[in-house]
Amino acid sequence: MPLQRRFSWTQTILVILVTLFSLACLFPFLMVISGSLSTEKDIVNNGYSLIPRHVTLDSYKILLLGSNRILDAYGVSILVTSIGTALSVVVNGMGGYVMGRRSFKYRNILSIYVIITMLFSGGLVPWYIICVRYLDLKDTLWAMILPPLANAFNMFLIRNFMQSIPEDLYESAKIDGASEYRIFFRLIAPLSVPVLATVGLFVALGYWNDWFLGLMFIDKSELQPLQLLLRALISNVEFLKSSGNAAAMQRIAPAIPSESIKMALTVITIGPIVFLYPFVQRYFVKGLMVGAVKG
């Protein structure tokens, strides 16, 4: 009975700590939503608060007036994230599969080569020259997809998970005449859904939040991703004032609420990622723990 009581108290303390930590993680998100609904005057005079003093939708109305550019940026980000995530999971999965095969003679050499890419970099200038001069990625969607496609950390995460799969499965598939591609896509990939979903979440977050590649390679406004548009807005909100709907914007608000617009656009940009989490949450812990512990 005392043991059960101590165990119950331990569980209670852990639940309280996890609840407090969850609320601490939720607090900044609520602050952003509150800021997007606050007036510019309240933010300037009183700062950000958890509950807006005077609720207004002016920031969202102004963003809707410039909705064409935002929708274009949304489409670019969704397309880049979807294609990039799918290709990256396949590339990293195949790389982890090869490094995890005990029958592959050069798997240790390949692993060392992949580790070296984590420790050393060729530098920004050579990387930029290769992408622009030799790969001709300037002003293309592939410029935001190909550079981060392969990731050494994700490959090792997948490799460690796949090493937990019994070697007898590979041998049985080989006896039945299956090729390496068939073994990977029809046998190993379905068994590795937890780690592939975990890596897919990491990759999707990276693609969705990336603005640097767009800044480096994209000059055409119609190809700019959403995060680059957000960065431009944070740096300078003058593009709203100079748009064709500037007169309509001035009728909505005497002065364009720059601070609340930043918060409103932040709320808009995080939407798809928030909806992505519930679909991969059940795989996340299992895939990450098995991939990290298994050596």
Short mmCIF file of C-alpha atoms in Angstrom, two decimals:
data_model
loop_
_atom_site.label_atom_id
_atom_site.label_comp_id
_atom_site.label_asym_id
_atom_site.label_seq_id
_atom_site.Cartn_x
_atom_site.Cartn_y
_atom_site.Cartn_z
CA MET A 1 0.00 0.00 0.00
CA PRO A 2 2.78 2.58 0.80
CA LEU A 3 4.48 1.63 -2.48
CA GLN A 4 1.25 2.27 -4.40
CA ARG A 5 0.83 5.60 -2.60
CA ARG A 6 4.39 6.68 -3.52
CA PHE A 7 3.84 5.60 -7.09
CA SER A 8 0.60 7.58 -7.22
CA TRP A 9 2.34 10.69 -5.86
CA THR A 10 5.11 10.27 -8.42
CA GLN A 11 2.59 10.03 -11.23
CA THR A 12 0.79 13.11 -9.95
CA ILE A 13 3.99 15.15 -9.85
CA LEU A 14 4.95 14.03 -13.35
CA VAL A 15 1.51 14.93 -14.71
CA ILE A 16 1.75 18.37 -13.09
CA LEU A 17 5.22 18.96 -14.53
CA VAL A 18 4.22 17.84 -18.02
CA THR A 19 1.09 20.00 -17.84
CA LEU A 20 3.11 23.05 -16.81
CA PHE A 21 5.61 22.39 -19.59
CA SER A 22 2.78 22.04 -22.14
CA LEU A 23 1.27 25.32 -20.99
CA ALA A 24 4.67 26.99 -21.25
CA CYS A 25 4.93 25.77 -24.86
CA LEU A 26 1.40 26.95 -25.59
CA PHE A 27 1.92 30.38 -24.02
CA PRO A 28 3.95 31.94 -26.91
CA PHE A 29 1.42 30.65 -29.44
CA LEU A 30 -1.42 32.31 -27.52
CA MET A 31 0.61 35.51 -27.34
CA VAL A 32 0.98 35.52 -31.12
CA ILE A 33 -2.76 35.01 -31.63
CA SER A 34 -3.51 37.76 -29.12
CA GLY A 35 -1.06 40.10 -30.85
CA SER A 36 -2.70 39.47 -34.22
CA LEU A 37 -6.07 40.48 -32.74
CA SER A 38 -4.78 43.56 -30.91
CA THR A 39 -4.73 47.14 -32.13
CA GLU A 40 -1.43 48.77 -33.03
CA LYS A 41 -1.93 51.36 -30.30
CA ASP A 42 -2.35 48.70 -27.59
CA ILE A 43 0.81 46.90 -28.70
CA VAL A 44 2.89 50.08 -28.83
CA ASN A 45 1.64 51.45 -25.51
CA ASN A 46 1.23 48.25 -23.46
CA GLY A 47 3.20 45.58 -25.29
CA TYR A 48 1.96 42.08 -26.03
CA SER A 49 -0.51 40.48 -23.67
CA LEU A 50 -2.18 37.11 -23.33
CA ILE A 51 -5.64 38.65 -23.80
CA PRO A 52 -6.11 41.53 -26.27
CA ARG A 53 -7.41 44.76 -24.74
CA HIS A 54 -9.36 45.73 -27.84
CA VAL A 55 -10.09 42.97 -30.34
CA THR A 56 -9.77 43.93 -33.99
CA LEU A 57 -9.50 42.03 -37.28
CA ASP A 58 -7.82 44.88 -39.18
CA SER A 59 -4.59 42.92 -39.68
CA TYR A 60 -6.39 39.96 -41.23
CA LYS A 61 -8.49 42.29 -43.41
CA ILE A 62 -5.36 43.99 -44.71
CA LEU A 63 -3.72 40.65 -45.46
CA LEU A 64 -6.83 39.56 -47.36
CA LEU A 65 -6.50 42.64 -49.56
CA GLY A 66 -3.06 41.38 -50.54
CA SER A 67 -4.30 37.80 -50.70
CA ASN A 68 -3.10 37.12 -54.25
CA ARG A 69 0.55 37.37 -53.27
CA ILE A 70 0.00 35.44 -50.05
CA LEU A 71 -1.90 32.69 -51.87
CA ASP A 72 0.89 32.42 -54.45
CA ALA A 73 3.46 32.14 -51.68
CA TYR A 74 1.28 29.57 -49.91
CA GLY A 75 1.08 27.49 -53.08
CA VAL A 76 4.85 27.64 -53.57
CA SER A 77 5.53 26.60 -49.96
CA ILE A 78 3.02 23.74 -50.09
CA LEU A 79 4.43 22.49 -53.40
CA VAL A 80 8.05 22.70 -52.25
CA THR A 81 7.26 21.08 -48.89
CA SER A 82 5.25 18.24 -50.44
CA ILE A 83 7.72 17.36 -53.20
CA GLY A 84 10.79 17.97 -51.03
CA THR A 85 9.50 15.87 -48.14
CA ALA A 86 8.56 12.93 -50.37
CA LEU A 87 11.88 12.95 -52.23
CA SER A 88 13.91 13.49 -49.07
CA VAL A 89 12.28 10.57 -47.26
CA VAL A 90 13.02 8.31 -50.23
CA VAL A 91 16.63 9.49 -50.62
CA ASN A 92 17.44 9.38 -46.89
CA GLY A 93 15.59 6.08 -46.54
CA MET A 94 17.58 4.47 -49.34
CA GLY A 95 20.82 5.88 -47.92
CA GLY A 96 20.01 4.53 -44.46
CA TYR A 97 19.02 1.18 -45.98
CA VAL A 98 22.35 0.81 -47.77
CA MET A 99 24.40 1.79 -44.71
CA GLY A 100 22.37 -0.60 -42.56
CA ARG A 101 22.83 -3.68 -44.75
CA ARG A 102 25.38 -5.96 -43.12
CA SER A 103 25.96 -7.72 -46.44
CA PHE A 104 27.08 -4.48 -48.11
CA LYS A 105 30.89 -4.61 -48.26
CA TYR A 106 31.54 -0.86 -48.21
CA ARG A 107 28.91 0.22 -45.71
CA ASN A 108 31.51 1.39 -43.15
CA ILE A 109 33.33 3.48 -45.74
CA LEU A 110 30.03 5.01 -46.84
CA SER A 111 29.11 5.75 -43.22
CA ILE A 112 32.44 7.54 -42.66
CA TYR A 113 31.88 9.56 -45.83
CA VAL A 114 28.42 10.62 -44.61
CA ILE A 115 29.83 11.55 -41.18
CA ILE A 116 32.44 13.78 -42.84
CA THR A 117 29.66 15.83 -44.43
CA MET A 118 28.34 16.53 -40.92
CA LEU A 119 31.73 17.80 -39.72
CA PHE A 120 32.99 19.81 -42.69
CA SER A 121 31.39 22.14 -45.21
CA GLY A 122 32.57 23.39 -48.58
CA GLY A 123 31.53 26.94 -47.76
CA LEU A 124 28.77 29.23 -48.93
CA VAL A 125 30.45 30.62 -52.07
CA PRO A 126 31.38 27.28 -53.73
CA TRP A 127 27.94 25.92 -52.83
CA TYR A 128 26.25 28.93 -54.43
CA ILE A 129 28.41 28.70 -57.58
CA ILE A 130 27.62 25.00 -58.02
CA CYS A 131 23.88 25.55 -57.61
CA VAL A 132 23.71 28.56 -59.96
CA ARG A 133 26.43 28.01 -62.56
CA TYR A 134 26.55 24.23 -62.87
CA LEU A 135 23.11 23.04 -61.76
CA ASP A 136 21.28 26.09 -63.16
CA LEU A 137 18.87 26.27 -60.22
CA LYS A 138 18.42 30.04 -60.25
CA ASP A 139 14.73 31.10 -60.15
CA THR A 140 13.41 27.54 -60.10
CA LEU A 141 11.48 25.59 -57.51
CA TRP A 142 14.21 22.95 -57.52
CA ALA A 143 16.53 25.51 -55.90
CA MET A 144 14.44 25.18 -52.73
CA ILE A 145 14.08 21.39 -52.99
CA LEU A 146 17.43 19.87 -54.01
CA PRO A 147 20.02 21.51 -51.66
CA PRO A 148 18.58 20.09 -48.37
CA LEU A 149 17.39 16.83 -49.96
CA ALA A 150 19.93 14.49 -48.32
CA ASN A 151 20.66 14.83 -44.61
CA ALA A 152 23.33 12.83 -42.79
CA PHE A 153 21.55 12.88 -39.42
CA ASN A 154 18.32 11.54 -40.94
CA MET A 155 20.24 8.82 -42.77
CA PHE A 156 21.82 7.58 -39.55
CA LEU A 157 18.49 7.75 -37.76
CA ILE A 158 16.93 5.55 -40.44
CA ARG A 159 19.96 3.25 -40.56
CA ASN A 160 19.82 2.60 -36.81
CA PHE A 161 16.13 1.75 -37.03
CA MET A 162 16.58 -0.58 -40.00
CA GLN A 163 19.37 -2.43 -38.22
CA SER A 164 16.77 -3.59 -35.70
CA ILE A 165 14.98 -5.51 -38.47
CA PRO A 166 16.04 -9.20 -38.46
CA GLU A 167 18.53 -10.12 -41.17
CA ASP A 168 16.48 -13.24 -41.92
CA LEU A 169 13.88 -11.09 -43.67
CA TYR A 170 16.48 -9.87 -46.16
CA GLU A 171 17.70 -13.40 -46.76
CA SER A 172 14.17 -14.73 -47.30
CA ALA A 173 13.42 -11.99 -49.81
CA LYS A 174 16.68 -12.69 -51.62
CA ILE A 175 15.87 -16.40 -51.85
CA ASP A 176 12.50 -15.50 -53.39
CA GLY A 177 14.33 -13.53 -56.07
CA ALA A 178 13.50 -10.00 -54.93
CA SER A 179 15.83 -7.20 -56.01
CA GLU A 180 17.24 -4.63 -53.59
CA TYR A 181 14.73 -2.03 -54.78
CA ARG A 182 11.86 -4.45 -54.29
CA ILE A 183 13.11 -5.41 -50.82
CA PHE A 184 13.34 -1.77 -49.80
CA PHE A 185 10.01 -0.52 -51.15
CA ARG A 186 7.86 -3.61 -50.56
CA LEU A 187 9.36 -5.03 -47.37
CA ILE A 188 11.61 -2.67 -45.41
CA ALA A 189 9.80 0.63 -46.01
CA PRO A 190 6.43 -0.63 -44.63
CA LEU A 191 8.23 -1.96 -41.54
CA SER A 192 10.04 1.37 -41.11
CA VAL A 193 6.95 3.60 -41.16
CA PRO A 194 7.60 4.96 -37.61
CA VAL A 195 11.09 6.27 -38.39
CA LEU A 196 10.16 7.39 -41.91
CA ALA A 197 7.21 9.35 -40.51
CA THR A 198 9.47 10.92 -37.88
CA VAL A 199 12.05 11.91 -40.47
CA GLY A 200 9.26 13.13 -42.74
CA LEU A 201 8.08 15.46 -39.99
CA PHE A 202 11.59 16.84 -39.46
CA VAL A 203 12.04 17.37 -43.18
CA ALA A 204 8.61 18.94 -43.68
CA LEU A 205 9.29 21.42 -40.86
CA GLY A 206 12.61 22.29 -42.46
CA TYR A 207 11.14 22.90 -45.91
CA TRP A 208 8.14 24.82 -44.59
CA ASN A 209 10.18 27.13 -42.35
CA ASP A 210 13.00 27.74 -44.82
CA TRP A 211 13.43 31.25 -46.24
CA PHE A 212 17.20 31.28 -46.82
CA LEU A 213 17.13 29.27 -50.08
CA GLY A 214 14.41 31.53 -51.47
CA LEU A 215 16.48 34.59 -50.55
CA MET A 216 19.59 33.14 -52.22
CA PHE A 217 18.12 31.77 -55.43
CA ILE A 218 14.69 33.32 -56.08
CA ASP A 219 14.28 36.76 -57.64
CA LYS A 220 10.84 36.25 -59.20
CA SER A 221 8.10 37.34 -56.81
CA GLU A 222 5.73 34.60 -57.99
CA LEU A 223 8.20 31.92 -56.88
CA GLN A 224 8.88 33.30 -53.42
CA PRO A 225 7.87 30.96 -50.57
CA LEU A 226 5.65 32.01 -47.70
CA GLN A 227 8.44 32.28 -45.14
CA LEU A 228 10.41 34.63 -47.38
CA LEU A 229 7.32 36.78 -47.69
CA LEU A 230 7.03 36.76 -43.89
CA ARG A 231 10.66 37.81 -43.57
CA ALA A 232 10.12 40.64 -46.04
CA LEU A 233 7.10 41.76 -44.06
CA ILE A 234 8.98 41.72 -40.77
CA SER A 235 11.84 43.68 -42.33
CA ASN A 236 9.66 46.22 -44.07
CA VAL A 237 5.86 46.51 -44.27
CA GLU A 238 6.05 49.13 -47.01
CA PHE A 239 5.16 46.56 -49.69
CA LEU A 240 1.59 46.61 -48.32
CA LYS A 241 1.41 50.38 -48.59
CA SER A 242 2.69 50.40 -52.16
CA SER A 243 0.30 47.73 -53.42
CA GLY A 244 -2.62 48.41 -55.71
CA ASN A 245 -5.05 48.17 -52.79
CA ALA A 246 -3.28 50.79 -50.64
CA ALA A 247 -6.27 53.15 -50.76
CA ALA A 248 -8.60 50.41 -49.56
CA MET A 249 -6.14 49.56 -46.80
CA GLN A 250 -6.10 53.14 -45.58
CA ARG A 251 -9.87 53.10 -45.34
CA ILE A 252 -9.71 50.04 -43.10
CA ALA A 253 -7.12 51.46 -40.71
CA PRO A 254 -5.75 54.98 -40.34
CA ALA A 255 -2.27 53.51 -40.13
CA ILE A 256 -1.24 50.04 -41.23
CA PRO A 257 -0.76 48.01 -38.01
CA SER A 258 2.70 46.66 -38.72
CA GLU A 259 3.19 44.77 -35.44
CA SER A 260 -0.16 43.01 -35.47
CA ILE A 261 0.25 42.20 -39.18
CA LYS A 262 3.44 40.32 -38.35
CA MET A 263 1.56 38.27 -35.77
CA ALA A 264 -1.37 37.68 -38.11
CA LEU A 265 0.85 36.42 -40.92
CA THR A 266 2.68 34.20 -38.42
CA VAL A 267 -0.67 32.62 -37.46
CA ILE A 268 -1.46 32.08 -41.14
CA THR A 269 1.90 30.45 -41.89
CA ILE A 270 1.84 27.87 -39.09
CA GLY A 271 -1.56 26.45 -40.04
CA PRO A 272 -0.53 23.46 -42.23
CA ILE A 273 2.23 22.33 -39.85
CA VAL A 274 -0.15 22.39 -36.87
CA PHE A 275 -2.55 20.12 -38.77
CA LEU A 276 0.32 17.81 -39.78
CA TYR A 277 1.30 16.87 -36.21
CA PRO A 278 -1.77 14.75 -35.30
CA PHE A 279 -1.13 12.42 -38.25
CA VAL A 280 2.48 11.62 -37.30
CA GLN A 281 2.32 11.94 -33.52
CA ARG A 282 1.73 8.23 -32.91
CA TYR A 283 4.88 7.38 -34.92
CA PHE A 284 7.07 10.14 -33.53
CA VAL A 285 8.17 8.74 -30.16
CA LYS A 286 8.59 5.17 -31.37
CA GLY A 287 10.57 6.14 -34.45
CA LEU A 288 12.83 8.56 -32.64
CA MET A 289 13.56 6.33 -29.64
CA VAL A 290 14.26 3.15 -31.62
CA GLY A 291 16.37 5.02 -34.15
CA ALA A 292 18.35 6.76 -31.43
CA VAL A 293 18.93 3.83 -29.06
CA LYS A 294 19.62 1.02 -31.48
CA GLY A 295 23.33 1.10 -32.43
#
